[in-house]
Amino acid sequence: MGQAKTYGLGFLKKAFFLYAFVCYTSLLFAQKYPQDYFRYPLDSLPNLVSPFGGLRDNHFHSGIDLRTNGREGLPVYAAADGYISRIKIQKSGYGKALYIEHPNGYSTVYGHLQQYHGAIAEWIHRYQYINKTFEFDKIFMKPFLKVKKGDTIGWSGNSGGSTGPHLHYEIRDTKTEKIMNPALFGLIPYDTLDPIINKIHVYKFVAEGELLKKQLTVNKRNFTLIDSIWLYKDTLELDPEIYGFGLEAYDFIHNAKDEKGIYEISLLLNQQTKFTHTLNQFAFDESKYINAHIDFPYYKIEKLRIQKCFIDDGNAFSTYKTDADKGRLNLALKKNNTGNIVFAVKDFNGNAFYIQLCYKIGESNLDQARVDYEKSIAGKRMLIPGKAKVVEANGLLITMDPKSIYDTVFYELETLFGDKNSFSREYVFHTPNVPIHATFDIAIEPTFVPAGLEKKLVLAYSNGKSDRFRSAGGSFENGVVKGKGANFGNYCIMLDTVAPTVKWMRYKNEDNPYDTLRWDFEIKDNFTGISSYAAYLNDHWILVDYDLKNQQLTYKFDEMYYLVRQSIVLNQMDSSLPVYADLKILLEDAKGNKQEKHFNLLLK
Ligand SMILES: [Zn+2]
């Protein structure tokens, strides 16, 4: 323990230095990034539902989510003077989104809006009618719709892929489009809660791949708090090998139950910084590196995220700083050596949590885990990050992109008889517990092509466990169905000949279904998904919102409703008769299966 304490005090100076460094960097940020330029885009104090770079399924959160108290319809304000540089409306993703370019080189982004405001809303409505489309992505190269700091630009909502009302907000570097941590610009919620490390995972490397060797749970039984550093009471006995570490670590902002992501993680070996990960900024297309940043197989199985303090060869995420060892600690040549390893996790306000472990290098000994690992990869074929590779089986051709994988993969490839719904053999390409970064090309030869239905063939994917086959896209050309694979798992060919369906949702007001200023329709597709949709009122195109997550089309009564109504009234002999119009909905799925449905609806 005495020895550990010596390290602890030695480290305290380091900790103090780190603290000074944090203050110094905050000062640098203040100089580099304007602190009072952007106002908070809502009426409340800064309150985050989800932080910058939060750990999500398949991506780092590319912005921050601001709390709207579980409600929609709060006014959203322009964060600073500028002009509308882009309007993007999608059935999923950010839903109704708005981009403002500011003269200081940054842009702000507002996502999942319920509605737009004023001149912006009017412009959008006109644009949608002229182009006969709900969804669009319009980039304005010159100032057209100008805004002043604090102008209402819209109302907060839950549109697109959002799973609850909130405002998604981003600050981007306009030129590089890199997404910046809004905390750099002073958008920092009040926060005095320290982050914590729950568990430390020790990885032992073999020539290719790594072995999870040991987990240390951080608790009062095996750690002592001395001078704000948690010291491991034991000494970690290690073989002379190369090691990596991973942390289960969490941060808290508003209360001790409200778990957020960690802003910064560092690893020091004998007072030398070996690895730092800092979430200040990253490019939009980097966000998928989450799958290499965390221990992906562990996440798939345990549903817990270990953040690794070492970098896979195929992981190019730009938030890391390391030496050439990429966070791997070479302890192979230091028999009987002792030393210490320090982990530091921090939030933006300087709240921090430190852990120190002392280790001792023992004898090299035969390791059962290693023997088992070597047995498990024996005879398997290998994929190497950074290299394209062709993978073949009877009736299957896969071309891996150099960026498809993060680390060496010893893969398995199995051919099965397809199930009763498939038109090919079924191929089991390794396991979905291993992540894929860039998609790979995949071509499967059908065992049977139903005459005249070639265009309806599509690739199907399943994770081989719980889920059924779902569409993986692709199309029939030159005797094979070709497409892209985004995951390891099971692939085959299936057929989609079933058109989408549509239903008027009367239940909104069962007593009087017409007592509303909107009509809602449920639209569904069984396999490849709805690729186009349109609605007409007495043959006039009308604007319908499509919300993919709720499988819902909505017509909010606009000028077209009243124009159609008026023209019917003018043509009817008896003006007291009820006014009915034909509402036609056209749907098409990705395989060209079409639906046309008519509803005879009362216009109030
Ligand atoms: Zn968000």
Coordinates of C-alpha atoms and ligand atoms in Angstrom, one line a residue:
M1 CA 0.0 0.0 0.0
G2 CA 2.9 2.3 0.9
Q3 CA 4.2 2.0 -2.6
A4 CA 0.8 2.7 -4.1
K5 CA 0.6 5.8 -2.0
T6 CA 3.9 7.0 -3.3
Y7 CA 2.6 6.7 -6.8
G8 CA -0.6 8.4 -5.7
L9 CA 1.2 11.4 -4.4
G10 CA 3.5 11.5 -7.4
F11 CA 0.4 11.4 -9.5
L12 CA -1.2 14.2 -7.5
K13 CA 1.3 16.7 -9.0
K14 CA 0.3 15.3 -12.3
A15 CA -3.4 15.7 -11.5
F16 CA -2.7 19.2 -10.5
F17 CA -0.9 19.8 -13.7
L18 CA -3.8 18.2 -15.6
Y19 CA -6.2 20.6 -13.8
A20 CA -4.1 23.6 -14.7
F21 CA -4.0 22.2 -18.3
V22 CA -7.9 22.1 -18.3
C23 CA -8.1 25.7 -17.2
Y24 CA -5.5 26.6 -19.8
T25 CA -7.3 24.9 -22.6
S26 CA -10.6 26.5 -21.6
L27 CA -8.8 29.8 -21.9
L28 CA -7.6 28.8 -25.4
F29 CA -11.1 27.8 -26.4
A30 CA -12.4 31.1 -25.2
Q31 CA -9.9 32.8 -27.5
K32 CA -10.5 30.5 -30.4
Y33 CA -14.3 30.2 -30.2
P34 CA -16.5 33.2 -29.5
Q35 CA -18.3 32.7 -26.1
D36 CA -21.3 34.9 -26.3
Y37 CA -22.0 34.8 -30.0
F38 CA -24.7 32.1 -30.0
R39 CA -27.7 32.4 -27.8
Y40 CA -29.5 29.3 -26.5
P41 CA -32.1 28.4 -29.2
L42 CA -34.9 27.8 -26.6
D43 CA -36.4 30.0 -23.8
S44 CA -35.0 27.8 -21.0
L45 CA -31.6 27.4 -19.4
P46 CA -29.2 25.0 -21.1
N47 CA -30.6 21.5 -20.5
L48 CA -29.3 18.4 -22.4
V49 CA -31.2 15.3 -23.0
S50 CA -28.3 13.9 -24.9
P51 CA -24.7 15.3 -25.1
F52 CA -22.3 15.9 -27.9
G53 CA -20.8 12.6 -29.2
G54 CA -23.2 10.6 -27.0
L55 CA -22.8 6.8 -27.6
R56 CA -25.6 5.6 -29.8
D57 CA -26.4 2.5 -31.8
N58 CA -24.2 2.7 -34.9
H59 CA -23.2 6.4 -34.4
F60 CA -21.8 9.0 -32.1
H61 CA -24.5 11.6 -31.5
S62 CA -23.6 14.4 -34.0
G63 CA -24.9 17.3 -32.0
I64 CA -26.8 17.9 -28.7
D65 CA -30.4 17.2 -27.9
L66 CA -32.1 20.0 -25.9
R67 CA -34.9 19.3 -23.5
T68 CA -38.3 20.6 -24.4
N69 CA -40.1 19.3 -21.3
G70 CA -41.6 16.4 -23.2
R71 CA -43.6 18.8 -25.3
E72 CA -43.8 19.9 -28.9
G73 CA -44.4 23.5 -30.1
L74 CA -41.9 25.5 -28.1
P75 CA -40.5 28.5 -30.1
V76 CA -37.1 27.9 -31.6
Y77 CA -34.9 30.9 -32.0
A78 CA -32.0 31.7 -34.4
A79 CA -28.9 31.4 -32.3
A80 CA -27.3 34.4 -34.1
D81 CA -27.6 36.7 -37.1
G82 CA -27.3 34.9 -40.5
Y83 CA -29.3 33.5 -43.4
I84 CA -31.1 30.2 -44.0
S85 CA -28.5 28.2 -45.9
R86 CA -30.3 24.9 -46.2
I87 CA -33.8 23.4 -45.6
K88 CA -34.1 19.7 -45.4
I89 CA -37.3 17.7 -44.9
Q90 CA -37.2 14.0 -44.6
K91 CA -39.6 11.2 -43.5
S92 CA -36.9 10.0 -41.1
G93 CA -33.5 11.4 -39.9
Y94 CA -33.8 15.0 -38.7
G95 CA -37.3 15.3 -40.1
K96 CA -38.0 19.0 -40.6
A97 CA -34.6 20.6 -40.3
L98 CA -33.2 24.1 -40.8
Y99 CA -29.6 25.3 -41.3
I100 CA -28.5 28.9 -40.7
E101 CA -25.1 30.2 -41.9
H102 CA -23.5 32.9 -39.7
P103 CA -20.9 35.4 -40.9
N104 CA -18.4 34.1 -38.3
G105 CA -17.6 30.9 -40.2
Y106 CA -20.0 28.7 -38.3
S107 CA -23.5 27.3 -39.1
T108 CA -26.2 26.1 -36.7
V109 CA -28.6 23.2 -37.4
Y110 CA -32.1 22.7 -35.8
G111 CA -33.7 19.3 -36.2
H112 CA -37.0 17.4 -35.6
L113 CA -39.0 20.6 -35.9
Q114 CA -42.8 20.4 -35.7
Q115 CA -43.3 23.5 -38.0
Y116 CA -41.4 26.4 -39.5
H117 CA -42.3 30.0 -38.9
G118 CA -43.4 33.0 -41.0
A119 CA -41.7 33.7 -44.3
I120 CA -39.7 30.4 -44.0
A121 CA -42.9 28.4 -43.6
E122 CA -44.5 30.2 -46.6
W123 CA -41.5 29.7 -48.8
I124 CA -41.4 26.0 -48.0
H125 CA -45.2 25.5 -48.6
R126 CA -44.9 27.1 -52.0
Y127 CA -41.8 25.1 -52.9
Q128 CA -43.5 21.9 -51.9
Y129 CA -46.5 22.7 -54.2
I130 CA -44.4 23.8 -57.1
N131 CA -42.2 20.7 -56.9
K132 CA -45.0 18.4 -55.8
T133 CA -43.0 16.9 -53.0
F134 CA -43.1 16.8 -49.2
E135 CA -39.4 15.8 -48.8
F136 CA -36.6 17.9 -50.3
D137 CA -33.1 19.1 -49.5
K138 CA -32.5 22.7 -50.7
I139 CA -29.2 24.4 -50.3
F140 CA -29.1 28.2 -50.7
M141 CA -25.8 29.5 -52.0
K142 CA -26.6 33.2 -51.4
P143 CA -28.4 35.0 -48.6
F144 CA -32.1 34.9 -49.3
L145 CA -34.1 34.4 -46.1
K146 CA -32.2 36.4 -43.5
V147 CA -32.6 36.1 -39.8
K148 CA -31.6 38.1 -36.7
K149 CA -30.4 36.6 -33.5
G150 CA -33.4 35.6 -31.5
D151 CA -35.9 35.5 -34.4
T152 CA -38.4 32.7 -34.1
I153 CA -37.6 30.2 -36.9
G154 CA -40.0 27.4 -36.0
W155 CA -41.4 25.3 -33.3
S156 CA -39.8 22.3 -31.6
G157 CA -41.2 18.9 -32.4
N158 CA -40.6 15.2 -32.8
S159 CA -40.4 14.9 -36.6
G160 CA -38.2 12.4 -38.5
G161 CA -36.4 9.7 -36.6
S162 CA -36.8 11.3 -33.2
T163 CA -38.2 9.1 -30.4
G164 CA -39.5 11.8 -28.2
P165 CA -40.0 15.6 -28.4
H166 CA -36.7 17.5 -28.2
L167 CA -34.7 20.0 -30.3
H168 CA -31.6 18.5 -32.0
Y169 CA -29.0 21.3 -32.2
E170 CA -25.6 21.5 -33.9
I171 CA -22.9 24.1 -34.5
R172 CA -20.9 23.2 -37.6
D173 CA -17.7 24.7 -39.1
T174 CA -19.3 26.0 -42.3
K175 CA -16.3 25.3 -44.6
T176 CA -15.3 21.8 -43.3
E177 CA -18.8 20.8 -42.1
K178 CA -17.2 19.4 -39.0
I179 CA -19.6 19.2 -36.1
M180 CA -18.4 21.2 -33.1
N181 CA -19.0 20.6 -29.5
P182 CA -21.3 23.5 -28.5
A183 CA -19.6 23.6 -25.1
L184 CA -16.6 25.2 -26.9
F185 CA -18.9 28.2 -27.5
G186 CA -20.0 28.4 -24.0
L187 CA -23.2 26.3 -24.2
I188 CA -22.5 24.4 -21.0
P189 CA -25.2 23.4 -18.6
Y190 CA -24.6 23.9 -14.8
D191 CA -22.9 20.7 -13.7
T192 CA -20.9 19.8 -10.6
L193 CA -21.3 16.0 -10.8
D194 CA -18.2 14.0 -11.4
P195 CA -18.1 11.3 -14.1
I196 CA -17.3 7.8 -12.8
I197 CA -15.5 4.6 -14.0
N198 CA -17.5 1.5 -13.1
K199 CA -15.3 -1.1 -14.5
I200 CA -11.9 -1.5 -16.0
H201 CA -11.4 -4.2 -18.7
V202 CA -7.9 -5.6 -19.4
Y203 CA -7.2 -6.9 -22.9
K204 CA -4.3 -9.1 -23.8
F205 CA -3.2 -9.0 -27.4
V206 CA -2.2 -11.9 -29.5
A207 CA -0.7 -11.5 -33.0
E208 CA -4.1 -10.7 -34.5
G209 CA -7.1 -9.8 -32.5
E210 CA -7.3 -9.3 -28.8
L211 CA -8.4 -11.4 -25.8
L212 CA -10.6 -9.9 -23.1
K213 CA -8.6 -11.1 -20.1
K214 CA -9.9 -9.6 -16.9
Q215 CA -12.5 -7.2 -15.6
L216 CA -11.9 -5.1 -12.5
T217 CA -15.0 -3.7 -10.9
V218 CA -14.3 -0.4 -9.3
N219 CA -15.8 -0.4 -5.8
K220 CA -14.9 0.4 -2.2
R221 CA -13.8 -3.2 -1.5
N222 CA -10.9 -3.1 -3.9
F223 CA -10.2 0.6 -4.3
T224 CA -9.3 3.3 -1.8
L225 CA -9.9 7.0 -2.3
I226 CA -6.7 9.0 -1.6
D227 CA -6.3 12.6 -2.6
S228 CA -9.2 12.4 -5.1
I229 CA -7.6 9.5 -6.9
W230 CA -9.0 6.0 -6.6
L231 CA -6.1 3.6 -5.9
Y232 CA -6.3 -0.1 -6.6
K233 CA -5.6 -1.9 -3.3
D234 CA -3.9 -4.9 -5.0
T235 CA -1.2 -5.1 -7.6
L236 CA -2.3 -6.2 -11.0
E237 CA -0.2 -9.2 -12.0
L238 CA 0.5 -9.3 -15.7
D239 CA 2.3 -11.6 -18.0
P240 CA 5.0 -10.1 -20.2
E241 CA 2.7 -9.3 -23.1
I242 CA 1.0 -6.3 -24.9
Y243 CA -2.0 -5.0 -23.2
G244 CA -4.9 -2.7 -23.9
F245 CA -7.5 -1.3 -21.5
G246 CA -11.2 -0.3 -21.7
L247 CA -13.5 1.5 -19.4
E248 CA -17.1 1.4 -18.5
A249 CA -17.5 5.0 -17.7
Y250 CA -20.4 7.4 -17.4
D251 CA -21.0 11.1 -16.8
F252 CA -23.9 12.9 -15.2
I253 CA -25.0 16.4 -15.9
H254 CA -28.4 17.3 -14.3
N255 CA -28.8 14.6 -11.8
A256 CA -27.1 11.4 -10.7
K257 CA -29.5 9.2 -12.6
D258 CA -29.3 11.0 -15.9
E259 CA -26.4 9.2 -17.6
K260 CA -24.5 11.0 -20.3
G261 CA -21.3 10.3 -22.4
I262 CA -17.8 11.2 -21.3
Y263 CA -16.1 14.3 -22.8
E264 CA -12.5 13.1 -22.3
I265 CA -10.8 9.9 -21.5
S266 CA -7.0 9.6 -20.9
L267 CA -4.7 6.7 -20.1
L268 CA -1.2 7.3 -18.7
L269 CA 1.5 4.7 -18.3
N270 CA 4.1 5.7 -15.7
Q271 CA 3.1 9.4 -16.0
Q272 CA 3.3 9.3 -19.8
T273 CA 0.1 10.0 -21.7
K274 CA -0.5 7.0 -24.0
F275 CA -4.0 7.7 -25.1
T276 CA -6.5 10.6 -25.1
H277 CA -9.9 10.8 -26.6
T278 CA -11.6 14.2 -26.6
L279 CA -15.0 15.1 -28.0
N280 CA -14.4 18.6 -29.3
Q281 CA -15.3 18.0 -33.0
F282 CA -15.7 15.4 -35.6
A283 CA -16.9 15.0 -39.2
F284 CA -20.4 13.8 -39.9
D285 CA -19.1 10.7 -41.8
E286 CA -16.9 9.7 -38.8
S287 CA -19.8 9.1 -36.5
K288 CA -19.9 5.3 -37.4
Y289 CA -16.5 4.8 -35.7
I290 CA -18.5 4.3 -32.5
N291 CA -18.5 0.6 -33.5
A292 CA -14.7 0.5 -33.3
H293 CA -14.5 2.9 -30.3
I294 CA -16.4 0.5 -28.1
D295 CA -15.9 -3.2 -27.6
F296 CA -18.6 -4.1 -30.2
P297 CA -19.0 -7.8 -29.5
Y298 CA -19.3 -7.1 -25.7
Y299 CA -21.9 -4.5 -26.5
K300 CA -23.9 -7.0 -28.7
I301 CA -23.9 -9.6 -25.9
E302 CA -23.9 -7.6 -22.7
K303 CA -25.7 -4.4 -23.9
L304 CA -23.0 -2.4 -22.0
R305 CA -20.5 -0.1 -23.7
I306 CA -16.8 -0.5 -22.9
Q307 CA -14.8 2.5 -24.3
K308 CA -11.5 1.2 -25.5
C309 CA -8.3 3.1 -24.7
F310 CA -6.5 1.7 -27.7
I311 CA -7.2 2.1 -31.4
D312 CA -8.0 -0.6 -34.0
D313 CA -6.0 -0.4 -37.2
G314 CA -9.1 0.4 -39.2
N315 CA -10.4 3.1 -36.8
A316 CA -9.7 6.6 -38.2
F317 CA -11.8 8.6 -35.8
S318 CA -10.2 12.0 -35.5
T319 CA -10.7 12.5 -31.7
Y320 CA -7.8 10.4 -30.6
K321 CA -4.2 11.5 -29.6
T322 CA -1.7 8.7 -29.2
D323 CA 1.8 7.7 -30.0
A324 CA 2.6 5.0 -32.6
D325 CA 1.5 2.2 -30.2
K326 CA -2.1 3.5 -30.5
G327 CA -2.8 3.1 -26.8
R328 CA -1.4 -0.5 -26.7
L329 CA 0.9 -0.9 -23.7
N330 CA 4.0 -3.0 -24.5
L331 CA 4.8 -4.7 -21.2
A332 CA 6.4 -7.8 -22.9
L333 CA 10.1 -7.1 -22.2
K334 CA 9.9 -5.9 -18.7
K335 CA 9.9 -9.0 -16.5
N336 CA 9.7 -8.2 -12.7
N337 CA 9.1 -4.6 -13.6
T338 CA 6.5 -2.6 -11.7
G339 CA 4.7 0.5 -12.7
N340 CA 1.5 2.3 -12.7
I341 CA -1.4 3.1 -15.0
V342 CA -3.7 6.0 -14.5
F343 CA -7.1 6.5 -16.1
A344 CA -8.7 10.0 -16.1
V345 CA -12.3 10.7 -17.3
K346 CA -13.6 14.3 -17.4
D347 CA -16.5 16.4 -18.4
F348 CA -16.3 19.8 -20.0
N349 CA -16.7 21.6 -16.7
G350 CA -13.5 20.0 -15.3
N351 CA -15.3 17.5 -13.1
A352 CA -13.1 14.4 -13.2
F353 CA -12.5 10.9 -11.9
Y354 CA -9.0 9.4 -11.6
I355 CA -8.0 5.8 -11.1
Q356 CA -4.5 4.4 -10.5
L357 CA -3.5 0.8 -10.8
C358 CA -0.1 -0.6 -9.9
Y359 CA 1.1 -3.6 -11.9
K360 CA 3.8 -6.1 -11.7
I361 CA 5.1 -8.2 -14.6
G362 CA 5.4 -11.9 -13.8
E363 CA 6.7 -15.0 -15.6
S364 CA 5.5 -15.8 -19.1
N365 CA 3.2 -18.8 -18.6
L366 CA 0.9 -20.9 -20.7
D367 CA -2.3 -19.2 -20.9
Q368 CA -5.5 -21.3 -21.4
A369 CA -7.4 -18.3 -22.9
R370 CA -4.8 -18.0 -25.5
V371 CA -4.8 -21.7 -26.3
D372 CA -8.6 -21.5 -26.6
Y373 CA -8.4 -18.5 -28.8
E374 CA -5.8 -20.0 -31.1
K375 CA -7.9 -23.2 -31.4
S376 CA -11.0 -21.0 -32.3
I377 CA -9.2 -19.3 -35.2
A378 CA -7.4 -22.4 -36.5
G379 CA -8.0 -23.0 -40.2
K380 CA -10.2 -19.9 -40.6
R381 CA -9.8 -17.5 -43.4
M382 CA -8.7 -13.9 -42.7
L383 CA -9.8 -10.4 -43.6
I384 CA -7.4 -7.6 -43.0
P385 CA -8.4 -3.9 -42.5
G386 CA -7.2 -1.6 -45.3
K387 CA -7.3 -4.4 -47.9
A388 CA -10.0 -5.2 -50.4
K389 CA -10.8 -8.9 -50.5
V390 CA -13.0 -11.2 -52.6
V391 CA -15.0 -13.8 -50.7
E392 CA -16.6 -16.6 -52.7
A393 CA -18.8 -19.6 -52.4
N394 CA -20.9 -21.5 -54.9
G395 CA -23.5 -18.9 -56.0
L396 CA -22.0 -16.1 -53.9
L397 CA -19.5 -13.3 -54.6
I398 CA -18.6 -10.7 -52.0
T399 CA -16.1 -7.9 -52.4
M400 CA -14.9 -6.3 -49.2
D401 CA -14.1 -2.6 -49.3
P402 CA -10.7 -1.7 -47.7
K403 CA -12.7 0.2 -45.1
S404 CA -15.2 -2.6 -44.4
I405 CA -13.6 -3.8 -41.2
Y406 CA -11.7 -2.2 -38.2
D407 CA -9.6 -5.1 -37.2
T408 CA -8.4 -8.5 -38.4
V409 CA -11.3 -10.9 -38.8
F410 CA -11.1 -14.7 -38.9
Y411 CA -14.3 -15.3 -40.7
E412 CA -16.6 -18.3 -41.3
L413 CA -18.7 -18.8 -44.4
E414 CA -21.4 -21.4 -44.4
T415 CA -23.9 -22.3 -47.2
L416 CA -27.4 -23.5 -46.2
F417 CA -30.4 -24.6 -48.1
G418 CA -32.6 -21.5 -48.4
D419 CA -35.9 -21.4 -46.5
K420 CA -39.2 -21.8 -48.2
N421 CA -39.5 -18.1 -49.0
S422 CA -36.1 -17.8 -50.6
F423 CA -35.0 -18.0 -54.2
S424 CA -31.4 -18.9 -53.5
R425 CA -29.2 -20.8 -51.0
E426 CA -28.7 -19.0 -47.7
Y427 CA -25.2 -17.8 -46.9
V428 CA -24.0 -17.2 -43.3
F429 CA -21.2 -14.7 -43.6
H430 CA -19.5 -14.7 -40.2
T431 CA -21.4 -13.1 -37.3
P432 CA -23.2 -9.7 -36.7
N433 CA -21.3 -9.4 -33.4
V434 CA -18.4 -8.1 -35.5
P435 CA -18.9 -4.6 -36.9
I436 CA -18.8 -3.5 -40.6
H437 CA -17.8 0.1 -41.4
A438 CA -18.0 0.6 -45.2
T439 CA -20.6 -1.6 -47.0
F440 CA -19.4 -4.5 -49.1
D441 CA -20.6 -5.6 -52.6
I442 CA -22.6 -8.8 -52.5
A443 CA -24.0 -10.8 -55.5
I444 CA -26.1 -13.9 -55.1
E445 CA -27.2 -16.3 -57.9
P446 CA -30.8 -17.3 -57.7
T447 CA -31.5 -21.1 -57.7
F448 CA -34.8 -20.3 -59.4
V449 CA -36.0 -17.2 -61.3
P450 CA -39.8 -17.0 -61.4
A451 CA -40.7 -16.1 -65.0
G452 CA -41.4 -12.4 -65.5
L453 CA -40.6 -11.5 -61.9
E454 CA -36.9 -10.8 -62.2
K455 CA -37.4 -7.2 -61.2
K456 CA -39.1 -8.2 -58.0
L457 CA -36.1 -10.1 -56.7
V458 CA -34.2 -8.5 -53.8
L459 CA -31.5 -9.4 -51.3
A460 CA -32.6 -10.3 -47.8
Y461 CA -30.7 -10.1 -44.6
S462 CA -31.1 -11.6 -41.1
N463 CA -28.9 -11.6 -38.1
G464 CA -29.4 -15.4 -37.9
K465 CA -30.9 -15.2 -34.4
S466 CA -34.0 -13.3 -33.5
D467 CA -34.9 -11.3 -36.5
R468 CA -36.7 -12.5 -39.6
F469 CA -35.3 -11.7 -43.1
R470 CA -35.6 -8.1 -44.0
S471 CA -34.9 -6.4 -47.3
A472 CA -31.3 -5.5 -48.0
G473 CA -32.0 -3.9 -51.4
G474 CA -30.3 -4.7 -54.6
S475 CA -31.5 -5.7 -58.0
F476 CA -31.3 -8.5 -60.6
E477 CA -28.7 -8.0 -63.3
N478 CA -26.8 -10.5 -65.5
G479 CA -28.1 -13.6 -63.7
V480 CA -27.4 -12.5 -60.1
V481 CA -29.0 -10.2 -57.5
K482 CA -26.5 -7.5 -56.7
G483 CA -26.5 -5.1 -53.8
K484 CA -24.7 -3.8 -50.7
G485 CA -24.1 -5.6 -47.4
A486 CA -24.0 -3.5 -44.3
N487 CA -23.5 -6.3 -41.7
F488 CA -22.1 -9.7 -41.3
G489 CA -24.9 -12.3 -41.0
N490 CA -27.3 -14.3 -43.2
Y491 CA -28.1 -13.4 -46.8
C492 CA -30.4 -14.9 -49.4
I493 CA -32.7 -13.7 -52.3
M494 CA -36.4 -13.1 -51.7
L495 CA -39.3 -11.8 -53.8
D496 CA -41.4 -8.8 -53.2
T497 CA -44.7 -8.8 -55.2
V498 CA -46.9 -7.3 -52.5
A499 CA -48.0 -3.6 -52.8
P500 CA -48.1 -1.2 -49.8
T501 CA -51.4 -0.7 -48.0
V502 CA -53.3 2.4 -46.9
K503 CA -56.0 3.0 -44.3
W504 CA -57.8 6.1 -43.2
M505 CA -57.3 6.6 -39.5
R506 CA -60.8 7.5 -38.3
Y507 CA -60.0 6.7 -34.7
K508 CA -58.6 10.1 -34.0
N509 CA -62.1 11.2 -33.2
E510 CA -64.4 8.1 -33.3
D511 CA -67.6 10.1 -32.6
N512 CA -67.1 12.5 -35.4
P513 CA -64.3 11.5 -37.7
Y514 CA -64.8 14.7 -39.7
D515 CA -64.4 17.0 -36.7
T516 CA -60.7 17.8 -37.4
L517 CA -58.5 20.0 -39.6
R518 CA -56.4 17.1 -40.8
W519 CA -56.7 13.6 -42.2
D520 CA -54.3 10.8 -41.2
F521 CA -53.6 7.6 -43.1
E522 CA -51.7 4.6 -42.0
I523 CA -49.4 3.4 -44.8
K524 CA -47.4 0.2 -44.6
D525 CA -45.3 -2.0 -46.7
N526 CA -44.4 -5.6 -46.0
F527 CA -40.8 -5.8 -47.2
T528 CA -38.8 -3.4 -49.4
G529 CA -40.5 -0.2 -48.0
I530 CA -42.5 2.7 -49.5
S531 CA -40.4 4.5 -52.1
S532 CA -43.0 7.0 -53.4
Y533 CA -46.2 8.4 -52.2
A534 CA -48.7 11.0 -53.4
A535 CA -52.2 12.2 -52.6
Y536 CA -54.7 14.0 -54.8
L537 CA -58.0 15.7 -53.9
N538 CA -60.3 15.6 -56.9
D539 CA -57.2 15.1 -59.0
H540 CA -55.3 18.1 -57.5
W541 CA -52.0 17.2 -55.9
I542 CA -52.1 17.9 -52.2
L543 CA -49.2 18.1 -49.7
V544 CA -49.1 15.2 -47.3
D545 CA -46.5 14.8 -44.5
Y546 CA -44.9 11.4 -44.3
D547 CA -43.7 10.2 -40.8
L548 CA -41.9 6.9 -41.3
K549 CA -41.6 5.9 -37.6
N550 CA -45.4 6.2 -37.2
Q551 CA -46.1 4.9 -40.7
Q552 CA -48.4 7.9 -41.1
L553 CA -49.4 10.2 -44.0
T554 CA -51.1 13.4 -42.8
Y555 CA -53.0 16.0 -44.8
K556 CA -53.3 19.3 -42.9
F557 CA -56.1 21.2 -44.6
D558 CA -54.6 24.0 -46.6
E559 CA -55.7 26.4 -49.4
M560 CA -56.2 23.4 -51.8
Y561 CA -58.9 21.9 -49.5
Y562 CA -60.9 25.2 -49.5
L563 CA -60.4 25.7 -53.3
V564 CA -61.6 22.2 -54.1
R565 CA -64.5 22.6 -51.7
Q566 CA -65.5 25.9 -53.3
S567 CA -65.4 24.6 -56.8
I568 CA -67.6 21.7 -55.8
V569 CA -70.1 24.0 -54.1
L570 CA -70.2 26.2 -57.2
N571 CA -71.0 23.2 -59.4
Q572 CA -73.7 21.7 -57.2
M573 CA -77.3 22.8 -57.9
D574 CA -78.2 22.7 -54.3
S575 CA -75.7 24.5 -52.1
S576 CA -77.1 22.9 -48.9
L577 CA -76.0 19.4 -50.0
P578 CA -73.0 17.9 -48.2
V579 CA -69.7 18.3 -50.1
Y580 CA -67.8 15.1 -50.9
A581 CA -64.5 14.8 -52.7
D582 CA -62.3 12.0 -54.0
L583 CA -59.1 11.6 -52.1
K584 CA -56.7 9.4 -54.1
I585 CA -53.5 7.9 -52.6
L586 CA -50.8 6.5 -54.7
L587 CA -48.1 4.3 -53.2
E588 CA -45.2 2.4 -54.6
D589 CA -42.6 0.2 -52.9
A590 CA -38.9 -0.2 -53.9
K591 CA -39.8 -3.1 -56.2
G592 CA -42.4 -1.2 -58.2
N593 CA -45.5 -2.8 -56.5
K594 CA -48.2 -0.1 -56.8
Q595 CA -51.3 0.7 -54.7
E596 CA -54.0 3.2 -55.7
K597 CA -56.8 3.8 -53.2
H598 CA -59.7 6.2 -53.2
F599 CA -61.6 7.6 -50.3
N600 CA -64.9 9.5 -50.7
L601 CA -64.5 12.1 -47.9
L602 CA -66.8 14.8 -46.6
L603 CA -65.4 18.4 -46.9
K604 CA -66.7 20.4 -43.9
Ligands
ZN1 ZN -30.0 14.6 -31.6

